[in-house]
Amino acid sequence: MEIIKEIMIKDAIVRIVRGDITESDTDAIVNAANSYLKHGGGVAGAIVRKGGAVIQEESDRIGHVPVGGCAITTGGRLKAKYVLHAVGPRWGEGDEEEKLRNAVRNSLKLATEKAFTSLSMPAVSAGIFGFPKERCARIITNEVSSFLETTATTLREIIFCLMDEDVIRLFAKELGHLEENN
């Protein structure tokens, strides 16, 4: 994993890395999930292929999670012990920006409830769900920053684990704006 950029926000380091989220050794990773927690393609499919069928089996027991919500399973064979399944919006379904903010915020809240200190997150909804990448980067970075600034949390490291070069550039730009304003 290659570190692209990192900044401090309050008591936490926020880092962008180029790499495969299934290789993250944080307490938990965030999965860009659909409402039915069927992990067939994109980040979700990669997580289940690497972590094993137990992740899908636990997800099946959970069932439905509304858009903007988040659920937790174990990490199976992943380095991360847990997977937080954040249900981001599909572009075009309506109120997408607020739904994405909720998915990110609910992931951070659940990680805090579980007393996790580190979390890796992809660009939720920017892949097969078609959310515009620039807006996605702005919303996710701002939501993470706002959460860290205003919430008592156990999180001390949040990693944006990204592979798409355009998304990496956009997240780095947004972290740059946050750094200028701190």
mmCIF file of N, CA and C in Angstrom, residues 31 34 36-41 44-45 47-49 51-63 73-76 83 85:
data_model
loop_
_atom_site.group_PDB
_atom_site.id
_atom_site.type_symbol
_atom_site.label_atom_id
_atom_site.label_comp_id
_atom_site.label_asym_id
_atom_site.label_seq_id
_atom_site.Cartn_x
_atom_site.Cartn_y
_atom_site.Cartn_z
ATOM 1 N N ASN A 31 -17.282 -1.696 3.583
ATOM 2 C CA ASN A 31 -17.705 -2.267 2.314
ATOM 3 C C ASN A 31 -18.765 -1.364 1.713
ATOM 4 N N ASN A 34 -24.877 -2.968 -1.063
ATOM 5 C CA ASN A 34 -26.241 -2.664 -1.491
ATOM 6 C C ASN A 34 -27.190 -3.012 -0.337
ATOM 7 N N TYR A 36 -29.478 -5.113 0.109
ATOM 8 C CA TYR A 36 -29.756 -6.522 0.409
ATOM 9 C C TYR A 36 -28.511 -7.266 0.864
ATOM 10 N N LEU A 37 -27.391 -6.533 0.971
ATOM 11 C CA LEU A 37 -26.116 -7.121 1.402
ATOM 12 C C LEU A 37 -25.743 -8.353 0.567
ATOM 13 N N LYS A 38 -26.017 -8.252 -0.723
ATOM 14 C CA LYS A 38 -25.596 -9.288 -1.676
ATOM 15 C C LYS A 38 -24.299 -8.795 -2.295
ATOM 16 N N HIS A 39 -23.208 -9.452 -1.972
ATOM 17 C CA HIS A 39 -21.876 -8.956 -2.290
ATOM 18 C C HIS A 39 -21.308 -9.610 -3.544
ATOM 19 N N GLY A 40 -21.849 -9.240 -4.695
ATOM 20 C CA GLY A 40 -21.445 -9.888 -5.931
ATOM 21 C C GLY A 40 -20.358 -9.183 -6.705
ATOM 22 N N GLY A 41 -20.434 -7.856 -6.821
ATOM 23 C CA GLY A 41 -19.489 -7.132 -7.660
ATOM 24 C C GLY A 41 -18.779 -6.022 -6.925
ATOM 25 N N ALA A 44 -17.533 -4.977 -2.821
ATOM 26 C CA ALA A 44 -18.211 -6.020 -2.037
ATOM 27 C C ALA A 44 -17.825 -7.418 -2.499
ATOM 28 N N GLY A 45 -17.810 -7.631 -3.807
ATOM 29 C CA GLY A 45 -17.430 -8.933 -4.336
ATOM 30 C C GLY A 45 -15.995 -9.288 -3.990
ATOM 31 N N ILE A 47 -14.290 -8.251 -1.414
ATOM 32 C CA ILE A 47 -14.208 -8.519 0.021
ATOM 33 C C ILE A 47 -14.627 -9.952 0.332
ATOM 34 N N VAL A 48 -15.714 -10.404 -0.259
ATOM 35 C CA VAL A 48 -16.194 -11.770 -0.001
ATOM 36 C C VAL A 48 -15.250 -12.809 -0.618
ATOM 37 N N ARG A 49 -14.734 -12.522 -1.813
ATOM 38 C CA ARG A 49 -13.789 -13.471 -2.428
ATOM 39 C C ARG A 49 -12.566 -13.652 -1.535
ATOM 40 N N GLY A 51 -12.264 -12.635 1.856
ATOM 41 C CA GLY A 51 -12.582 -12.924 3.251
ATOM 42 C C GLY A 51 -13.314 -14.237 3.464
ATOM 43 N N GLY A 52 -13.953 -14.744 2.426
ATOM 44 C CA GLY A 52 -14.650 -16.015 2.521
ATOM 45 C C GLY A 52 -16.159 -15.894 2.621
ATOM 46 N N ALA A 53 -16.812 -17.036 2.433
ATOM 47 C CA ALA A 53 -18.279 -17.112 2.396
ATOM 48 C C ALA A 53 -18.925 -16.695 3.709
ATOM 49 N N VAL A 54 -18.192 -16.764 4.825
ATOM 50 C CA VAL A 54 -18.766 -16.402 6.117
ATOM 51 C C VAL A 54 -19.292 -14.964 6.105
ATOM 52 N N ILE A 55 -18.652 -14.081 5.352
ATOM 53 C CA ILE A 55 -19.109 -12.692 5.293
ATOM 54 C C ILE A 55 -20.485 -12.618 4.635
ATOM 55 N N GLN A 56 -20.668 -13.340 3.530
ATOM 56 C CA GLN A 56 -21.977 -13.349 2.880
ATOM 57 C C GLN A 56 -23.007 -14.052 3.754
ATOM 58 N N GLU A 57 -22.620 -15.148 4.419
ATOM 59 C CA GLU A 57 -23.554 -15.866 5.298
ATOM 60 C C GLU A 57 -24.041 -14.967 6.433
ATOM 61 N N GLU A 58 -23.134 -14.234 7.063
ATOM 62 C CA GLU A 58 -23.541 -13.317 8.139
ATOM 63 C C GLU A 58 -24.408 -12.192 7.578
ATOM 64 N N SER A 59 -24.080 -11.719 6.392
ATOM 65 C CA SER A 59 -24.877 -10.666 5.751
ATOM 66 C C SER A 59 -26.287 -11.158 5.453
ATOM 67 N N ASP A 60 -26.406 -12.406 4.999
ATOM 68 C CA ASP A 60 -27.724 -12.979 4.715
ATOM 69 C C ASP A 60 -28.577 -13.031 5.979
ATOM 70 N N ARG A 61 -27.951 -13.291 7.129
ATOM 71 C CA ARG A 61 -28.702 -13.322 8.393
ATOM 72 C C ARG A 61 -29.183 -11.916 8.783
ATOM 73 N N ILE A 62 -28.407 -10.910 8.428
ATOM 74 C CA ILE A 62 -28.807 -9.526 8.716
ATOM 75 C C ILE A 62 -29.979 -9.135 7.831
ATOM 76 N N GLY A 63 -29.889 -9.499 6.550
ATOM 77 C CA GLY A 63 -30.971 -9.187 5.624
ATOM 78 C C GLY A 63 -30.838 -7.801 5.022
ATOM 79 N N THR A 73 -20.315 -7.271 10.074
ATOM 80 C CA THR A 73 -20.054 -8.714 10.103
ATOM 81 C C THR A 73 -18.590 -8.891 10.496
ATOM 82 N N THR A 74 -18.226 -10.129 10.751
ATOM 83 C CA THR A 74 -16.811 -10.409 10.968
ATOM 84 C C THR A 74 -16.075 -10.274 9.630
ATOM 85 N N GLY A 75 -14.764 -10.312 9.686
ATOM 86 C CA GLY A 75 -13.958 -10.161 8.485
ATOM 87 C C GLY A 75 -13.526 -11.466 7.852
ATOM 88 N N GLY A 76 -13.961 -12.600 8.410
ATOM 89 C CA GLY A 76 -13.554 -13.876 7.830
ATOM 90 C C GLY A 76 -12.039 -14.004 7.784
ATOM 91 N N VAL A 83 -16.069 -6.157 9.060
ATOM 92 C CA VAL A 83 -16.482 -5.425 7.866
ATOM 93 C C VAL A 83 -17.730 -4.632 8.222
ATOM 94 N N HIS A 85 -20.673 -2.729 6.591
ATOM 95 C CA HIS A 85 -21.338 -2.690 5.292
ATOM 96 C C HIS A 85 -22.168 -1.415 5.207
#
